[in-house]
Structures are given as C-alpha cells and as structure tokens.
Amino acid sequence: MFSKIHDGDRMKIGIDEKILRYITIFAVIALAVITTIGCTSAASTSSDTRTITDMAGTTSTIPVDVNRIGVSYPAMNQVIFMLGGADKIVATSSTVDTLPWLIKLYPQIKSIPQSLNTEVNMEELVKDNPDVVIMALSANTTTSKKIRDLGMPVVELNVSTPEQLKQAVSIVGDILGPDAKLKAKEFSDYYDSNIKLVSSKTADLPKDQKPKVLYTANNPLNTEGIGSIVTNWIELGGGVNVAAENGISGTFKDISMEDVVKWNPDIIVVRDAAQKPKIMEDPQWKEINAVKNGKVYVSPKDVYAWCVRSACASLMPVWSAKTFHPELFADVDMNQVVRDYCKKFYGYDPSDSEINDILNPTV
C-alpha cells in the first residue's frame, strides 16, 4: 500500500534538506544585512538634520551643521558676530551700511549680498541659498511664508525684555553650534551680572529720587513705552520712562510736543547722535528740564546701538545707572566696562580713543 523508500531516495532527501537549511540560513543573514544597511542609511540621513523651535513656537528642520545664514533681523548680525559665526552670514540687509563698528571689526560684511531688506529680493535670496533665515518676530508674516515656501527654514526672534534677549541669543547659539552655544551662555551670565550690579542699588529707590526719562527713537517725537526693552533699562537704571508712565505702549510710537512739555523729562536719551542738536537748538524744547540742565545724552553705540534690541543692550543698564545716579555708581568705570566687554565678546582691545567714540558717538 505504501511505496517503499529505497536507500538512494533517503540519501537524496537528506541532501535536499541540507540544501534547504543552507538556503534558509543564507536568506536570514541576507535579510539581516539588508535591514541593517537600511537602518544605517536612515540613521545617517536623519542625523544630517535637527529641529529648532523659535520664539513664535514654530519648529523648523535645519542642517546639523549650519554653514549659510540669512539675516533679516539687523541686530542679529551683531549677535552672530559676537558668537563667532559671522563667516556663515551669506545674506543680510542694507542696515549693515549704517554700522561702522561692525564694518570695522568685520569688514567682510560689506561684500555680503543685501537681499533681506524690507522688500526681500527672493530671486537673489535663492542664489544666496541660506540653510536658515533669521527674522524678527514682528516682521511681515507674508514674507516669512514666502521664504518658507522656497524651502528655506525661518527662525523668528523677539527681543523686548532681557529674558527674551537671552533666549534669542541662546537660539542663535543653537543654530551656530556647540562653541557658539557656550558663548551664548557666557553672554547670559554677563547680562545677569550687570542687572544684579545695578538693581542692588536702584531697586529700592523711592520714586521722588528717580529721574523722569524720555527716550527718542526714529526722531525727537518718536519713543517707546510699555513692553519695550527701553523701559527695562530705564527702570533698571533707576529712572521712570515718562512715555510708559503716561500709557504709551510698544515701540516707535509718535508723540506730540505738547506731550513732552506736559511730561517735562529730567533726562533725554536719544538713539541717534543727529537728534541731539535738533533738540538742543529747537526753541520749543528750551524750557524742558533736560535741555535746561544739559542732560540730553546720546546712547552709546559700538557694533550696534546699546539702547535697542541687540546684545549690546546688556551694557545699557550699567550706563543708564551711571548716568542717572552718578553718585551711587561712582565706583563704576565705564571705560573699563567697555574695554572688558569688547575683549570678552569681540576679541578686540579698543584704544582709549575708540572707547570714547563708543560712549560718545557722533554718528
């Protein structure tokens, strides 16, 4: 009933089983190798990029090693320079033409394409081919969308307070890499130490000992108020921002001469040197306390103006405290403060004449 299996057939079956086992083993090994190669390839691809979250809460994918940066936010040129990444800037704005100290310390900035002005030259930006573009959070959202649509990651930053400034510098440090990240931490510690220095003497001053301060931005009748970093350094320095006190909120806000007369500031700090003679020589201003008492000051300026939204703002609390309350800060030598800062963050030892130009700018 059953077929008889001969010895030759048994031998043939044994050989077939061995071959089948070898084929199975080979297939398993091959599959393992293919899987390993696939995983390695995927890991290699994913390790070429990383994610970063900006101050708008947007997460973008950028290269692990960022080598090409577009800078739409003018003050970030200074931050990138401070963190040692200026050689990575491949696109910027025409604002750099107004920054003689940046040009002095990094003359190559003059040859970088200026495709990221208010009206972005998209065609030129594509040629510049940045790995990432840094913009101000308040910038035109349509523009940032257009840049993203071109396949370029956009990182948006906002600097209205010391904490936000430190966060922005930290994010830029992240973009640039490990060494820059360490430098960003040094900057944060430095800023904190300046705030601690001045607030230890100004925090408990009674209001009647705090001078009323007017800051002028784009022109003598343009100022900043609540929510601006300007208000922060005025208050840290032991003063009162008359604009904020009278309900002005935000940045670059127009006011009237009637407002100035009513507020009658004790001190005026102007962003640009050209504004000082306009105020001092205008008959409408002659009865203002700050003008009568010769207390109209130009904000110091090195790679960027100290009074606004750049890393130089870390110096402004010390300058304002020394200016508003010289008797409380008689031991503070601003010349030495400037020299130490430039050496620490720019790798540059300024001469006495250069320090004077920084503290008393004429342009």
Coordinates of C-alpha atoms in Angstrom, one line a residue:
M1 CA 0.0 0.0 0.0
F2 CA 2.8 2.3 0.9
S3 CA 5.7 2.9 -1.5
K4 CA 9.0 1.5 -0.3
I5 CA 11.7 4.1 0.2
H6 CA 15.0 2.9 -1.1
D7 CA 18.4 3.9 0.4
G8 CA 19.1 6.0 -2.6
D9 CA 15.9 8.0 -2.1
R10 CA 16.8 8.5 1.6
M11 CA 20.2 9.9 0.7
K12 CA 18.5 12.2 -1.9
I13 CA 16.0 13.5 0.7
G14 CA 18.8 14.1 3.2
I15 CA 20.8 16.2 0.7
D16 CA 17.7 18.2 -0.2
E17 CA 17.1 19.0 3.5
K18 CA 20.7 20.2 4.0
I19 CA 20.4 22.4 0.9
L20 CA 17.1 23.8 2.2
R21 CA 18.7 24.6 5.6
Y22 CA 21.6 26.4 3.9
I23 CA 19.3 28.4 1.8
T24 CA 17.2 29.4 4.8
I25 CA 20.3 30.4 6.8
F26 CA 21.6 32.4 3.9
A27 CA 18.2 34.2 3.5
V28 CA 18.1 35.1 7.2
I29 CA 21.6 36.5 7.1
A30 CA 20.9 38.4 3.9
L31 CA 17.7 39.9 5.3
A32 CA 19.6 41.0 8.5
V33 CA 22.3 42.6 6.4
I34 CA 19.7 44.4 4.2
T35 CA 17.8 45.6 7.3
T36 CA 21.0 46.8 9.0
I37 CA 22.0 48.7 5.9
G38 CA 18.6 50.2 5.6
C39 CA 18.6 51.3 9.2
T40 CA 22.1 52.7 9.0
S41 CA 21.1 54.6 5.9
A42 CA 18.0 56.0 7.6
A43 CA 20.0 56.9 10.7
S44 CA 22.6 58.6 8.5
T45 CA 20.0 60.6 6.7
S46 CA 18.2 61.7 9.9
S47 CA 21.5 62.6 11.6
D48 CA 22.1 65.2 8.9
T49 CA 19.3 67.4 10.2
R50 CA 17.9 68.5 13.5
T51 CA 15.0 70.6 14.7
I52 CA 14.9 74.0 16.3
T53 CA 12.0 75.9 17.9
D54 CA 11.8 79.7 17.5
M55 CA 10.2 82.3 19.6
A56 CA 7.0 82.1 17.7
G57 CA 6.7 78.4 18.7
T58 CA 7.5 77.2 15.2
T59 CA 9.7 74.1 14.9
S60 CA 11.9 74.0 11.8
T61 CA 14.3 71.4 10.4
I62 CA 17.8 72.7 9.8
P63 CA 21.1 71.0 9.0
V64 CA 23.2 69.7 11.9
D65 CA 26.0 71.9 10.7
V66 CA 24.6 75.2 9.6
N67 CA 27.1 76.9 7.3
R68 CA 24.9 79.5 5.5
I69 CA 22.7 82.0 7.4
G70 CA 20.4 84.8 6.1
V71 CA 19.9 87.7 8.5
S72 CA 16.8 89.8 8.0
Y73 CA 16.8 91.0 11.7
P74 CA 19.6 93.7 11.6
A75 CA 20.7 93.3 15.3
M76 CA 21.3 89.6 14.8
N77 CA 24.3 90.4 12.6
Q78 CA 25.9 91.7 15.8
V79 CA 24.8 88.6 17.8
I80 CA 26.2 86.2 15.2
F81 CA 29.4 88.2 15.1
M82 CA 29.6 88.1 18.9
L83 CA 29.1 84.3 18.9
G84 CA 31.8 83.7 16.3
G85 CA 29.6 82.9 13.3
A86 CA 30.0 85.9 11.1
D87 CA 31.7 83.9 8.4
K88 CA 28.4 82.0 8.0
I89 CA 26.3 85.1 7.0
V90 CA 25.5 84.8 3.3
A91 CA 22.6 87.3 3.1
T92 CA 21.8 90.4 5.1
S93 CA 20.2 93.8 4.9
S94 CA 21.4 97.3 3.9
T95 CA 21.2 98.2 7.6
V96 CA 24.8 97.0 7.9
D97 CA 25.9 100.1 5.9
T98 CA 24.9 102.2 9.0
L99 CA 27.0 100.2 11.4
P100 CA 30.6 101.5 11.2
W101 CA 31.9 99.4 14.1
L102 CA 30.6 96.2 12.6
I103 CA 32.3 97.1 9.4
K104 CA 35.5 98.0 11.3
L105 CA 35.6 94.6 13.2
Y106 CA 34.2 92.5 10.3
P107 CA 34.9 94.3 7.0
Q108 CA 33.7 91.3 5.0
I109 CA 30.1 92.2 5.9
K110 CA 30.2 94.9 3.2
S111 CA 30.6 92.2 0.5
I112 CA 27.6 90.1 1.6
P113 CA 24.5 90.3 -0.6
Q114 CA 21.8 92.5 0.8
S115 CA 18.8 90.5 -0.3
L116 CA 16.9 90.7 3.0
N117 CA 15.7 94.2 3.2
T118 CA 12.1 95.2 4.0
E119 CA 11.3 94.2 0.4
V120 CA 13.1 90.8 0.2
N121 CA 14.8 90.1 -3.2
M122 CA 13.5 86.5 -3.4
E123 CA 15.5 85.8 -6.6
E124 CA 18.7 86.9 -5.0
L125 CA 17.9 85.0 -1.8
V126 CA 17.6 81.8 -3.8
K127 CA 21.1 82.4 -5.2
D128 CA 22.4 83.1 -1.7
N129 CA 21.0 79.7 -0.7
P130 CA 20.9 80.1 3.2
D131 CA 20.4 77.0 5.3
V132 CA 18.3 79.1 7.6
V133 CA 16.9 82.7 7.7
I134 CA 16.7 84.7 10.9
M135 CA 13.9 87.2 11.1
A136 CA 12.2 89.5 13.7
L137 CA 9.0 88.0 15.1
S138 CA 7.2 91.3 14.3
A139 CA 8.3 91.1 10.6
N140 CA 5.9 90.7 7.7
T141 CA 4.4 87.2 8.1
T142 CA 3.7 87.1 4.3
T143 CA 7.4 87.4 3.7
S144 CA 8.4 84.7 6.1
K145 CA 5.8 82.4 4.5
K146 CA 7.2 83.2 1.0
I147 CA 10.7 82.3 2.3
R148 CA 9.5 79.0 3.8
D149 CA 7.7 78.2 0.6
L150 CA 11.0 78.4 -1.2
G151 CA 12.2 75.6 1.1
M152 CA 14.2 77.7 3.5
P153 CA 13.7 77.4 7.2
V154 CA 12.8 80.6 9.0
V155 CA 13.6 81.3 12.7
E156 CA 11.7 84.2 14.2
L157 CA 13.1 86.0 17.2
N158 CA 11.6 88.6 19.6
V159 CA 13.6 90.9 21.9
S160 CA 11.5 93.1 24.2
T161 CA 13.0 92.1 27.6
P162 CA 16.3 90.9 28.9
E163 CA 14.9 87.4 29.2
Q164 CA 13.8 87.4 25.6
L165 CA 17.2 88.8 24.5
K166 CA 19.0 86.0 26.4
Q167 CA 16.6 83.4 24.8
A168 CA 17.2 84.9 21.3
V169 CA 21.0 84.7 21.8
S170 CA 20.7 81.2 23.0
I171 CA 18.7 80.1 19.9
V172 CA 21.2 81.7 17.6
G173 CA 23.9 79.9 19.6
D174 CA 22.0 76.6 19.0
I175 CA 21.9 77.4 15.2
L176 CA 25.6 78.1 15.0
G177 CA 26.8 75.1 17.0
P178 CA 28.4 73.9 20.3
D179 CA 31.1 76.6 20.7
A180 CA 28.6 79.4 20.0
K181 CA 26.2 77.8 22.5
L182 CA 28.8 78.1 25.2
K183 CA 29.4 81.7 24.2
A184 CA 25.7 82.4 24.4
K185 CA 25.7 81.1 28.0
E186 CA 28.6 83.4 28.8
F187 CA 26.6 86.3 27.4
S188 CA 23.6 85.4 29.5
D189 CA 25.7 85.2 32.7
Y190 CA 27.3 88.6 31.8
Y191 CA 23.9 90.2 31.3
D192 CA 22.6 88.8 34.6
S193 CA 25.7 90.2 36.4
N194 CA 25.1 93.7 35.0
I195 CA 21.4 93.6 36.1
K196 CA 22.4 92.4 39.5
L197 CA 25.0 95.1 39.8
V198 CA 22.6 98.0 39.2
S199 CA 19.4 96.6 40.7
S200 CA 21.2 96.1 44.0
K201 CA 21.3 99.9 44.3
T202 CA 18.3 101.1 42.3
A203 CA 15.6 98.6 43.1
D204 CA 14.6 100.3 46.4
L205 CA 14.9 103.9 45.3
P206 CA 11.8 106.0 46.2
K207 CA 10.0 107.5 43.2
D208 CA 11.0 111.0 44.1
Q209 CA 14.6 110.1 43.6
K210 CA 14.1 108.6 40.2
P211 CA 14.5 111.0 37.2
K212 CA 11.9 111.2 34.6
V213 CA 13.4 109.9 31.3
L214 CA 12.3 110.4 27.7
Y215 CA 13.8 108.1 25.1
T216 CA 13.7 109.2 21.4
A217 CA 13.8 106.6 18.7
N218 CA 13.3 107.5 15.0
N219 CA 13.1 111.2 15.7
P220 CA 12.7 113.5 18.7
L221 CA 9.0 112.9 18.8
N222 CA 9.1 109.2 18.4
T223 CA 9.5 107.0 21.5
E224 CA 9.0 103.6 23.2
G225 CA 6.9 102.6 26.2
I226 CA 5.3 99.7 27.9
G227 CA 6.7 96.3 26.8
S228 CA 9.9 97.8 25.3
I229 CA 13.4 96.9 26.3
V230 CA 13.9 100.6 26.6
T231 CA 11.6 100.8 29.6
N232 CA 13.5 98.0 31.1
W233 CA 16.9 99.7 31.1
I234 CA 15.4 103.0 32.2
E235 CA 13.9 101.3 35.2
L236 CA 16.9 99.2 36.0
G237 CA 19.0 102.4 35.8
G238 CA 16.8 103.9 38.5
G239 CA 14.6 106.1 36.2
V240 CA 11.0 106.4 35.1
N241 CA 10.1 106.1 31.5
V242 CA 7.7 109.1 31.1
A243 CA 6.1 107.6 28.0
A244 CA 5.3 104.3 29.7
E245 CA 4.1 106.1 32.8
N246 CA 1.6 108.0 30.6
G247 CA 0.2 105.0 28.9
I248 CA 2.4 104.7 25.7
S249 CA 2.8 101.1 24.8
G250 CA 5.1 99.4 22.3
T251 CA 7.9 100.6 20.1
F252 CA 8.3 103.5 17.6
K253 CA 5.3 105.5 18.9
D254 CA 4.8 109.1 17.8
I255 CA 4.1 111.7 20.5
S256 CA 3.5 115.4 20.3
M257 CA 5.5 118.4 21.6
E258 CA 2.6 119.0 23.9
D259 CA 3.2 115.6 25.5
V260 CA 6.9 116.5 26.0
V261 CA 6.0 119.8 27.6
K262 CA 3.5 118.1 29.9
W263 CA 5.9 115.3 30.9
N264 CA 8.9 117.7 31.2
P265 CA 11.6 114.9 31.4
D266 CA 14.6 115.4 33.6
I267 CA 16.8 113.4 31.2
I268 CA 16.5 112.7 27.5
V269 CA 18.3 109.7 25.8
V270 CA 18.4 109.8 22.0
R271 CA 19.2 106.8 19.9
D272 CA 21.0 108.7 17.1
A273 CA 23.6 111.4 17.6
A274 CA 21.9 113.6 14.9
Q275 CA 18.9 114.1 17.1
K276 CA 20.7 115.8 19.9
P277 CA 21.4 119.2 18.2
K278 CA 17.8 119.1 16.8
I279 CA 16.6 119.1 20.4
M280 CA 19.1 121.4 21.9
E281 CA 18.7 124.1 19.2
D282 CA 14.9 123.9 18.8
P283 CA 13.2 126.8 20.8
Q284 CA 10.2 124.5 21.5
W285 CA 12.5 122.4 23.7
K286 CA 14.4 125.1 25.6
E287 CA 12.2 125.0 28.7
I288 CA 12.3 121.3 29.1
N289 CA 14.3 120.4 32.3
A290 CA 16.6 118.0 30.4
V291 CA 17.6 120.7 27.9
K292 CA 17.9 123.5 30.5
N293 CA 20.2 121.3 32.7
G294 CA 22.3 119.9 29.8
K295 CA 21.1 116.3 30.4
V296 CA 20.4 115.2 26.8
Y297 CA 22.5 112.1 26.1
V298 CA 23.3 110.0 23.0
S299 CA 23.0 106.3 23.6
P300 CA 26.4 104.6 23.4
K301 CA 27.0 102.6 20.2
D302 CA 29.6 100.0 19.2
V303 CA 28.7 97.2 16.7
Y304 CA 25.0 98.2 17.4
A305 CA 23.2 100.8 19.4
W306 CA 23.1 99.9 23.1
C307 CA 19.6 101.2 23.7
V308 CA 17.8 98.8 21.4
R309 CA 17.3 95.1 20.7
S310 CA 20.8 93.7 20.3
A311 CA 23.3 92.0 22.6
C312 CA 24.8 95.5 23.3
A313 CA 21.7 96.1 25.3
S314 CA 23.4 94.1 28.1
L315 CA 25.6 97.2 28.7
M316 CA 22.8 99.7 28.8
P317 CA 21.6 99.1 32.5
V318 CA 25.1 99.9 33.7
W319 CA 25.4 103.0 31.5
S320 CA 21.9 104.3 32.5
A321 CA 22.5 103.7 36.2
K322 CA 25.8 105.5 36.0
T323 CA 24.2 108.4 34.0
F324 CA 21.0 108.7 36.1
H325 CA 22.7 108.2 39.5
P326 CA 26.5 109.0 39.2
E327 CA 26.8 109.3 43.0
L328 CA 25.6 105.8 43.5
F329 CA 27.8 104.3 40.9
A330 CA 31.0 106.4 41.4
D331 CA 33.0 103.2 41.5
V332 CA 31.9 102.1 38.0
D333 CA 34.4 103.0 35.3
M334 CA 32.5 102.9 32.0
N335 CA 35.8 102.9 30.0
Q336 CA 36.8 99.7 31.7
V337 CA 33.3 98.2 31.3
V338 CA 33.5 98.9 27.5
R339 CA 37.1 97.5 27.3
D340 CA 36.2 94.3 29.1
Y341 CA 33.1 93.8 27.0
C342 CA 34.9 94.2 23.7
K343 CA 37.7 91.9 24.7
K344 CA 35.3 89.3 26.1
F345 CA 32.8 89.2 23.2
Y346 CA 34.6 90.7 20.2
G347 CA 38.1 89.5 20.8
Y348 CA 39.2 93.2 20.4
D349 CA 41.0 95.5 22.7
P350 CA 39.8 99.1 21.9
S351 CA 42.0 102.1 22.3
D352 CA 41.0 104.9 24.7
S353 CA 40.0 107.0 21.7
E354 CA 37.8 104.2 20.4
I355 CA 36.2 103.8 23.8
N356 CA 35.4 107.5 23.8
D357 CA 33.8 107.1 20.3
I358 CA 31.6 104.3 21.6
L359 CA 30.5 106.1 24.7
N360 CA 30.0 109.4 22.9
P361 CA 29.0 108.6 19.3
T362 CA 28.8 111.4 16.8
V363 CA 27.1 109.3 14.1

